[in-house]
mmCIF file of C-alpha atoms and ligand atoms in Angstrom:
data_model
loop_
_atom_site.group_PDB
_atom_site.id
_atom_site.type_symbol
_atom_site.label_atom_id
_atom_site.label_comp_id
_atom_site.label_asym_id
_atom_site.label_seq_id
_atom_site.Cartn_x
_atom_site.Cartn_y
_atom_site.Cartn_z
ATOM 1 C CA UNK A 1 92.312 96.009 82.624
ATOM 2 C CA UNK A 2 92.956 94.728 78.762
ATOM 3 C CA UNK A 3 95.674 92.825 77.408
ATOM 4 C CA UNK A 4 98.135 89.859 79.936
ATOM 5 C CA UNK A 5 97.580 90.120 83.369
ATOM 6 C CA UNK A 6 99.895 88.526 85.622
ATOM 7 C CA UNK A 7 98.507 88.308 88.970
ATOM 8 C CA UNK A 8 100.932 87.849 92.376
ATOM 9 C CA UNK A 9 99.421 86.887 96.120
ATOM 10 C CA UNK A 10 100.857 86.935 99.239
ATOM 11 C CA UNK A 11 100.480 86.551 103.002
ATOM 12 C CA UNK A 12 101.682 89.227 105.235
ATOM 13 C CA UNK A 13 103.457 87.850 108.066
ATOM 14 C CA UNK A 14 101.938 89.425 111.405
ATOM 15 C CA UNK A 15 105.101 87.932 113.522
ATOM 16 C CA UNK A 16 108.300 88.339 112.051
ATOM 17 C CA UNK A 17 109.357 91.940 111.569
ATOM 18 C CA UNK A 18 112.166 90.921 109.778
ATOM 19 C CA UNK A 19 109.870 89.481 106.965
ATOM 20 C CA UNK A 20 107.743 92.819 106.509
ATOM 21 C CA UNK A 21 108.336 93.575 102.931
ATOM 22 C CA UNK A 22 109.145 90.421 101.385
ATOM 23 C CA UNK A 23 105.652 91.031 99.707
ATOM 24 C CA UNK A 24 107.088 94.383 98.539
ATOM 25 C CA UNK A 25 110.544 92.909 97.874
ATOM 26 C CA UNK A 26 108.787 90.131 95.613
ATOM 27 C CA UNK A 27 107.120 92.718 93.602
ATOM 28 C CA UNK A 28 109.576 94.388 92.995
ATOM 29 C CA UNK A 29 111.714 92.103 91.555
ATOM 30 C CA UNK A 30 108.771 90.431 89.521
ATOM 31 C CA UNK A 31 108.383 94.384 88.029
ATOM 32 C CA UNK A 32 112.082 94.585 87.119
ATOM 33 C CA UNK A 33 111.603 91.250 85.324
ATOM 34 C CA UNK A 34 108.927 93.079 83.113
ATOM 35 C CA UNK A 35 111.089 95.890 82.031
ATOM 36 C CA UNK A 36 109.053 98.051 83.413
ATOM 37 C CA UNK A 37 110.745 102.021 83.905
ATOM 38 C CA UNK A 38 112.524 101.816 87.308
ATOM 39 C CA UNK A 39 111.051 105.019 88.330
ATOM 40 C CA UNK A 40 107.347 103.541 87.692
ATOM 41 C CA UNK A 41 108.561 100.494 89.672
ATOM 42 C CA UNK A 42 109.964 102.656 92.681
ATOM 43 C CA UNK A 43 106.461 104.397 92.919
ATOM 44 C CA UNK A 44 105.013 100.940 93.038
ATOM 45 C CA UNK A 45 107.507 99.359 95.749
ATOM 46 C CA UNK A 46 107.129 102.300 98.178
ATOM 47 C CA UNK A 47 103.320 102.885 97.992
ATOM 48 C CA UNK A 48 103.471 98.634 98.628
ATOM 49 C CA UNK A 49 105.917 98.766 101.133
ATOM 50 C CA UNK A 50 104.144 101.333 103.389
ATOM 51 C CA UNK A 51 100.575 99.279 102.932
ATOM 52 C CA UNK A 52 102.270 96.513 103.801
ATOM 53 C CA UNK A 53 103.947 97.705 106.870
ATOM 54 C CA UNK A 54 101.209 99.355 108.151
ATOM 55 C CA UNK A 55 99.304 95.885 107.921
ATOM 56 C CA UNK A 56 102.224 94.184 109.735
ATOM 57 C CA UNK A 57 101.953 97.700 112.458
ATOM 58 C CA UNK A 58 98.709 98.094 113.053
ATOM 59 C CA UNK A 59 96.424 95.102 112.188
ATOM 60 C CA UNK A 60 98.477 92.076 112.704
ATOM 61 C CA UNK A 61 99.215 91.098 109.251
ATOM 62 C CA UNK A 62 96.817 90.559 106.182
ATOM 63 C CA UNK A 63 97.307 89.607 102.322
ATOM 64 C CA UNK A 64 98.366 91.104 99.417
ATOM 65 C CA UNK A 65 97.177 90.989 95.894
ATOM 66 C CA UNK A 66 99.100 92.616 92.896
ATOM 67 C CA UNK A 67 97.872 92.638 89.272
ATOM 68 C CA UNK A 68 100.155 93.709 86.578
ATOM 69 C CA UNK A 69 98.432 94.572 83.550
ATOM 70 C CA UNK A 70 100.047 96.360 80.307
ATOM 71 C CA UNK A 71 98.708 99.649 81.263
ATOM 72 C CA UNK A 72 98.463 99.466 85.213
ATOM 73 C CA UNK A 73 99.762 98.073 88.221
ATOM 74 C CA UNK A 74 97.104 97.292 91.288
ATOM 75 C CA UNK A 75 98.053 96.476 94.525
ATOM 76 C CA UNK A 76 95.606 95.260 97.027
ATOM 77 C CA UNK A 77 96.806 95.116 100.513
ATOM 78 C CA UNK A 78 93.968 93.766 103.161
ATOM 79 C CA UNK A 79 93.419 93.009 106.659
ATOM 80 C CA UNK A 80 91.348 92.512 109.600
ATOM 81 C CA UNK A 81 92.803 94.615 111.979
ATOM 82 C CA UNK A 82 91.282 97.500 113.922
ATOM 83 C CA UNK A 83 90.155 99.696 110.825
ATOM 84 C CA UNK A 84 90.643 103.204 110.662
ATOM 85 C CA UNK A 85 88.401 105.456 112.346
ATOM 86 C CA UNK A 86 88.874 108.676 111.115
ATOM 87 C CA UNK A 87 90.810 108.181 107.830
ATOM 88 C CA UNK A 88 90.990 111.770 107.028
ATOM 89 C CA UNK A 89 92.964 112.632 110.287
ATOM 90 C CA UNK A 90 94.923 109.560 109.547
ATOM 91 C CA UNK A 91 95.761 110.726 105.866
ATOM 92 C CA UNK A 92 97.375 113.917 107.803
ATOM 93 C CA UNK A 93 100.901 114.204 107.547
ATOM 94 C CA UNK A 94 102.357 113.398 110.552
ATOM 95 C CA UNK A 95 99.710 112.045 112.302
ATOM 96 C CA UNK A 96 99.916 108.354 113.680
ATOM 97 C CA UNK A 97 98.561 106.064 116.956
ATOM 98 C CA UNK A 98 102.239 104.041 116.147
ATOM 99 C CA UNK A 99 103.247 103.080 119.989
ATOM 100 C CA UNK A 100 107.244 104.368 120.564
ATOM 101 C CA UNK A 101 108.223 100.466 120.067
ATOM 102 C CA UNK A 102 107.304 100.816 116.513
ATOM 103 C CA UNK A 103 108.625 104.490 115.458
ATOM 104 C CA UNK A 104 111.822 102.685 117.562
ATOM 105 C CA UNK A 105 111.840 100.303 114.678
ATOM 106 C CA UNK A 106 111.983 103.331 111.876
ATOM 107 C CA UNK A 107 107.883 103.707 111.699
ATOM 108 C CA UNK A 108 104.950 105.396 113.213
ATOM 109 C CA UNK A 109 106.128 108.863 111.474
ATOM 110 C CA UNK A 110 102.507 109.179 110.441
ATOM 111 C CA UNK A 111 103.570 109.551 106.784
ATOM 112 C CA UNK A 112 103.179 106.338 105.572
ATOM 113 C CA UNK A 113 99.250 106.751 104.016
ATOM 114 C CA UNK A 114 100.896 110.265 102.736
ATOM 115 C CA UNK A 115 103.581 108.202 100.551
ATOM 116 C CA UNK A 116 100.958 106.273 99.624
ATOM 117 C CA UNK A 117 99.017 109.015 98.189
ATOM 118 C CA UNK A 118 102.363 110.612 96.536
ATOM 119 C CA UNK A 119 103.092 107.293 95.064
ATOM 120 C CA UNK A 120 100.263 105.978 93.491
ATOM 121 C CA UNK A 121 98.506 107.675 90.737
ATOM 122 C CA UNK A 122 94.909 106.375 92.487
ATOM 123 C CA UNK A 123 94.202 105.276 96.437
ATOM 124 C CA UNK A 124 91.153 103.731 97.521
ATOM 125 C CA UNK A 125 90.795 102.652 101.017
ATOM 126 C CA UNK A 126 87.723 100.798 102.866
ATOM 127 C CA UNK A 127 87.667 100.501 106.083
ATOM 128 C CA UNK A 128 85.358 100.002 109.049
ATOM 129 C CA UNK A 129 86.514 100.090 112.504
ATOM 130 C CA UNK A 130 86.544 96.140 113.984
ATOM 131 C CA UNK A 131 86.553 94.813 110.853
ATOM 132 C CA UNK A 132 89.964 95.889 108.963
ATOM 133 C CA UNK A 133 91.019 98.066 106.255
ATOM 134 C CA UNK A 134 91.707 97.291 102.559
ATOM 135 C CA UNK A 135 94.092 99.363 100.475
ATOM 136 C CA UNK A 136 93.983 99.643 96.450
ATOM 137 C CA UNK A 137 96.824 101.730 94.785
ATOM 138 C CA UNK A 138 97.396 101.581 91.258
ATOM 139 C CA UNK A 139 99.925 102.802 89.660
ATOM 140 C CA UNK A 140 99.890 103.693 85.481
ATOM 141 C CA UNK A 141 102.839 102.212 83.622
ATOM 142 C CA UNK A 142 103.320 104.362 80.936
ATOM 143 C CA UNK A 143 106.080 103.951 77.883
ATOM 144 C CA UNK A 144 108.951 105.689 77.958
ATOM 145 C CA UNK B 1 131.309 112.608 94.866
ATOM 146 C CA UNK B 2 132.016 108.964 94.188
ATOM 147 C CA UNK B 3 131.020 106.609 96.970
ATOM 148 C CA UNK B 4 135.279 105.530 97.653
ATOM 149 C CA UNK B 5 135.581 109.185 98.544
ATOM 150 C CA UNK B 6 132.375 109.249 100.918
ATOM 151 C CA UNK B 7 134.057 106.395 102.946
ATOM 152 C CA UNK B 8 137.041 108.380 102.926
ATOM 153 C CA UNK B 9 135.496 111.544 104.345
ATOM 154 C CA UNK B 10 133.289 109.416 107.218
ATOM 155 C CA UNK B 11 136.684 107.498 108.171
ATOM 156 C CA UNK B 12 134.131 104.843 107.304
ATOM 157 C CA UNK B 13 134.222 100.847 107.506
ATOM 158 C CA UNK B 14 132.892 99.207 104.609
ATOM 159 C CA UNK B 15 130.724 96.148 106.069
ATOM 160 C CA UNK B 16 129.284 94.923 102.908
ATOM 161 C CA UNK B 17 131.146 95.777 99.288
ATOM 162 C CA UNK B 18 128.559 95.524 96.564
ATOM 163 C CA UNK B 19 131.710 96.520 93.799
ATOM 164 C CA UNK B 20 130.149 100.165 93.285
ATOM 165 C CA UNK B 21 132.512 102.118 95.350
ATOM 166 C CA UNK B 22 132.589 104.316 91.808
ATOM 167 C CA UNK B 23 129.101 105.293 92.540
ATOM 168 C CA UNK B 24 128.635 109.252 91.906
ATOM 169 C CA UNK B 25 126.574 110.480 94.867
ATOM 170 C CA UNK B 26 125.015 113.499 94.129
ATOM 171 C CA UNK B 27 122.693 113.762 97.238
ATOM 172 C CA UNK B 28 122.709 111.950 100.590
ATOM 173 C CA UNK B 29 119.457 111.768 103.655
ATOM 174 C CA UNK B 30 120.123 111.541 107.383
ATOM 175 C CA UNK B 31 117.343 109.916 108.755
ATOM 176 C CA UNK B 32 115.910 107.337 111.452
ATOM 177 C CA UNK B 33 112.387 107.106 110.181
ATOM 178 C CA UNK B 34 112.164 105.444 107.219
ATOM 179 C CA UNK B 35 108.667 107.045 106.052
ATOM 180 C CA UNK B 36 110.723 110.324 105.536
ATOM 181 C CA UNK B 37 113.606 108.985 103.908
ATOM 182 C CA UNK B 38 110.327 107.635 101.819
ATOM 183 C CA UNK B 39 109.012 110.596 101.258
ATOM 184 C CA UNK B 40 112.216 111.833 99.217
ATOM 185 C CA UNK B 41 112.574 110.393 96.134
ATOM 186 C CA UNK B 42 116.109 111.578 94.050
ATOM 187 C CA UNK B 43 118.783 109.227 92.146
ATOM 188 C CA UNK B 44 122.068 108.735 93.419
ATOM 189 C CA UNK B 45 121.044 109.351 97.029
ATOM 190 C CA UNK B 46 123.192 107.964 99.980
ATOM 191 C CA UNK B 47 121.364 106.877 103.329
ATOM 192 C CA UNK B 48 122.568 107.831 106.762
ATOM 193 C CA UNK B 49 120.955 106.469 109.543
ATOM 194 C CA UNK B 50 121.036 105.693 113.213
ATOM 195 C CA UNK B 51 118.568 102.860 112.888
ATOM 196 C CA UNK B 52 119.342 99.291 113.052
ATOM 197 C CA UNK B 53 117.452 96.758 111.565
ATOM 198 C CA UNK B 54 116.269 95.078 108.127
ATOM 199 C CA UNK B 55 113.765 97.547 107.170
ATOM 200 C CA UNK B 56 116.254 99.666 106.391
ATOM 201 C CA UNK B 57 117.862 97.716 104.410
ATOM 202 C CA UNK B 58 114.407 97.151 102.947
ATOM 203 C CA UNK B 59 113.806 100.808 102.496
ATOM 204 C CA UNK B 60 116.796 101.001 100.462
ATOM 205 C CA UNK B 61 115.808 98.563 98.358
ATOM 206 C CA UNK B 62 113.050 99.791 97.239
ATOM 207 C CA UNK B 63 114.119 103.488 96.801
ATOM 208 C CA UNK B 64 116.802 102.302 94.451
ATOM 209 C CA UNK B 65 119.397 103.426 97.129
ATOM 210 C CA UNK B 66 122.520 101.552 96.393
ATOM 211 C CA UNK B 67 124.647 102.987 99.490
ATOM 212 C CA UNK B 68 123.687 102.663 103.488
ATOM 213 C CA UNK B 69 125.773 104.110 105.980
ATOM 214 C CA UNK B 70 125.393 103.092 109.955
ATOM 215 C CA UNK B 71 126.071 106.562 111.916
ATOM 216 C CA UNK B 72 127.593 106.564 115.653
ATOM 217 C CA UNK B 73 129.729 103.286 115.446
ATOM 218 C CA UNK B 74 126.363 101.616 114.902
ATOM 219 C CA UNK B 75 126.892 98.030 113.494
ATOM 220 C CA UNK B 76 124.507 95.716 111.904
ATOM 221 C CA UNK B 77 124.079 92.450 112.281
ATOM 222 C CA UNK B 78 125.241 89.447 110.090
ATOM 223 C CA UNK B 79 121.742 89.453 108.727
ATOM 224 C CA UNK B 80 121.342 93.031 108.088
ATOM 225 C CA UNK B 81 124.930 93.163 106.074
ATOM 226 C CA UNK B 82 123.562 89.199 103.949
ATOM 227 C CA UNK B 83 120.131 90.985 103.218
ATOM 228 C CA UNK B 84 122.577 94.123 101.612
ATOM 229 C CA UNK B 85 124.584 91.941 99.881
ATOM 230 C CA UNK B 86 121.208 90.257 98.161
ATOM 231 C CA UNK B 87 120.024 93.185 97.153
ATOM 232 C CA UNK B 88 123.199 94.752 96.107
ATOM 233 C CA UNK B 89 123.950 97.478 98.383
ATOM 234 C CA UNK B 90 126.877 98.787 99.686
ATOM 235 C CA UNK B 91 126.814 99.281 103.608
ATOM 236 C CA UNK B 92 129.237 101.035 105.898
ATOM 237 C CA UNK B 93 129.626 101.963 109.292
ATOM 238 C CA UNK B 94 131.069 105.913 110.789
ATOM 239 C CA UNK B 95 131.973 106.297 114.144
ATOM 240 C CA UNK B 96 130.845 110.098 113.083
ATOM 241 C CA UNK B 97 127.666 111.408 114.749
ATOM 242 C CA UNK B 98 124.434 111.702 112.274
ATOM 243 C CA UNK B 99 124.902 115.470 112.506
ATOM 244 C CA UNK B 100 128.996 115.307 111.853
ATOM 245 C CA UNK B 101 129.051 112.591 109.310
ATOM 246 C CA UNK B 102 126.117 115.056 107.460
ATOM 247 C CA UNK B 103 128.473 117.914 107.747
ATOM 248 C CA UNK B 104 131.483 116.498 106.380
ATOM 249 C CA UNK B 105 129.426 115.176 103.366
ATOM 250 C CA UNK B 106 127.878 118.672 102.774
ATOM 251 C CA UNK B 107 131.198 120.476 103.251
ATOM 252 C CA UNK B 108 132.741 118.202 101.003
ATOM 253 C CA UNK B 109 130.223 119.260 98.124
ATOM 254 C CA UNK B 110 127.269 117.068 98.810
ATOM 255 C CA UNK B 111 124.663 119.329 98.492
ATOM 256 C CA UNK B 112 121.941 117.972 96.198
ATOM 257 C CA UNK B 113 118.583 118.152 97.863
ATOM 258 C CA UNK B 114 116.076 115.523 97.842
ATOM 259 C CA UNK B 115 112.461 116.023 96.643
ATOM 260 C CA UNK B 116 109.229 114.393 96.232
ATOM 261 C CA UNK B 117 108.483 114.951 92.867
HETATM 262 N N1 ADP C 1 95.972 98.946 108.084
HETATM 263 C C1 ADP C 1 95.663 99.748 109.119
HETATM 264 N N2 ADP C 1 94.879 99.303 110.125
HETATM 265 C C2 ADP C 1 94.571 100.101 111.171
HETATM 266 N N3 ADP C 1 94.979 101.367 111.299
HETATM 267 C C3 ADP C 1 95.754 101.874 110.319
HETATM 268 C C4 ADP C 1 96.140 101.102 109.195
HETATM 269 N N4 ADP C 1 96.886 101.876 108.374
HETATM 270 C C5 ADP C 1 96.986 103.070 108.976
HETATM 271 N N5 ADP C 1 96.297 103.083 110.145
HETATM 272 C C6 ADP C 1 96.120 104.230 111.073
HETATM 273 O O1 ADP C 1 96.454 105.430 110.380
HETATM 274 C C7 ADP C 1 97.557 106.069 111.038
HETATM 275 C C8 ADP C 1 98.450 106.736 110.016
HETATM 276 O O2 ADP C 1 99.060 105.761 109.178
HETATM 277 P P1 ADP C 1 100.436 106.085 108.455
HETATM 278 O O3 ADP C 1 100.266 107.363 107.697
HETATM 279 O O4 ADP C 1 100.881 104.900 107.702
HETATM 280 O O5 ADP C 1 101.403 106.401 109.660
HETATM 281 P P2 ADP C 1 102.128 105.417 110.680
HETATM 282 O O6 ADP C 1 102.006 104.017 110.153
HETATM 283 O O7 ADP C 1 103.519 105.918 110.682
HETATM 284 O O8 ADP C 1 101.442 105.589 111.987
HETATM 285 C C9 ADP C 1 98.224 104.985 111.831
HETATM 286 O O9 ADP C 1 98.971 105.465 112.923
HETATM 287 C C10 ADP C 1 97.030 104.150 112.274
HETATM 288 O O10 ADP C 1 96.356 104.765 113.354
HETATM 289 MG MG1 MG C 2 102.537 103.520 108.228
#
């Protein structure tokens, strides 16, 4: 990545559901600040968002990294939950190990690695099962 | 349709006024999971839902949605309605079923469907 880079971290709360997406929230607001093109800047939120819930969902919280260069937005989102055994089941549509608590909260409709996909213009995830999962979208910021 | 006449239509009871009741709504999603209201990215979309908590509010927020309504007499708490005010969106509460409060809105002319592209 060339050119200013401004670089955000977070924590992602593993407690408070209410707080799931201040990470996201942040972000966002930090993108609007940049004049960035608000439909560049949705794509960015909702890939975030979903990474981040699913870190609050199913590993108990993590970190998040974003780094917002003049051609590119990256968003790291990492934790040390369970991991993700099969990740191309998981990447299914609909599929999701969400208990009924959770889809009773709005999630666990198993498309929340699909958005992910549909929102960021690369996805690259690690992750090994009892060590945790890290997720890098980046999204292109182009003129206009 | 402008958002004054949505509240009209849903009998609705405006909970938090974020001063765009001139809104133009040009598509509307009935949901309770927020991944699929996710997955449907248009402008000018209203959000029904049966779900109460902040994550919707959340979801709105980042999909740009300006307008929440609460379906089945549903009403948020004081925290749900500050955390719309913050972030500028207008919330509102239908004693209306999801599935009535949908069918007024589409029979009143909001038609525009959602997509992910
Ligand atoms: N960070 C994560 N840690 C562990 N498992 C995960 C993580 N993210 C996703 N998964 C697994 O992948 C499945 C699908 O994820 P997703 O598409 O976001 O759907 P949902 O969160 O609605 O279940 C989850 O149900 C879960 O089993
Ligand atoms: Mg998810």
């Amino acid at each position: 990545m060339s050119g200013k880079v401004i670089k955000l971290h977070f924590t992602i709360d593993a407690h408070d559901f209410s707080l799931a997406g201040e990470a996201s929230s942040s972000t966002k607001k930090m993108l609007n600040q940049l004049g960035i093109s608000p439909l560049i800047i949705k794509k960015a939120a909702i890939a975030m968002y979903e990474a981040e819930i699913n870190a609050f969902i199913h590993a108990n919280g993590g970190e998040a990294d974003v780094e917002i260069g003049v051609d590119r937005i990256v968003i790291t989102v990492r934790d040390e939950g369970p991991g993700i055994a099969d990740l191309d089941l998981a990447m299914q549509e609909g599929y999701s190990t969400a208990p009924d608590k959770v889809r009773e909260l709005g999630f666990g409709a198993g498309m929340g690695l699909p958005n992910m996909k549909r929102y960021s213009d690369r996805l690259e995830i690690k992750t090994e099962v009892g060590r945790g999962t890290t997720v890098t979208m980046t999204v292109y910021v182009r003129e206009g | 349709m402008k958002l004054g006449e949505v509240i009209k239509i849903l009998d609705a009871e405006l909970l938090a006024d974020c001063g765009n009741l001139d809104l133009d709504v040009c598509s509307a999603c009935g949901s309770d999971l927020m991944s699929d209201v996710m997955a449907f990215v248009k402008e000018n979309v209203l959000l029904l839902t049966g779900l109460v908590n902040p994550q919707v509010i959340r979801t709105a927020e980042m999909m740009d949605i300006k307008a929440v309504v609460f379906v089945r007499g549903k009403c948020p708490g004081e925290n749900i309605v500050q955390l719309a005010k913050e972030k500028g969106i207008t919330v509102f509460t239908t004693k209306h079923s999801m599935f009535t409060a949908c069918g007024k809105l589409y029979s009143s002319g909001v038609t525009g469907k959602g997509a992910a592209d």
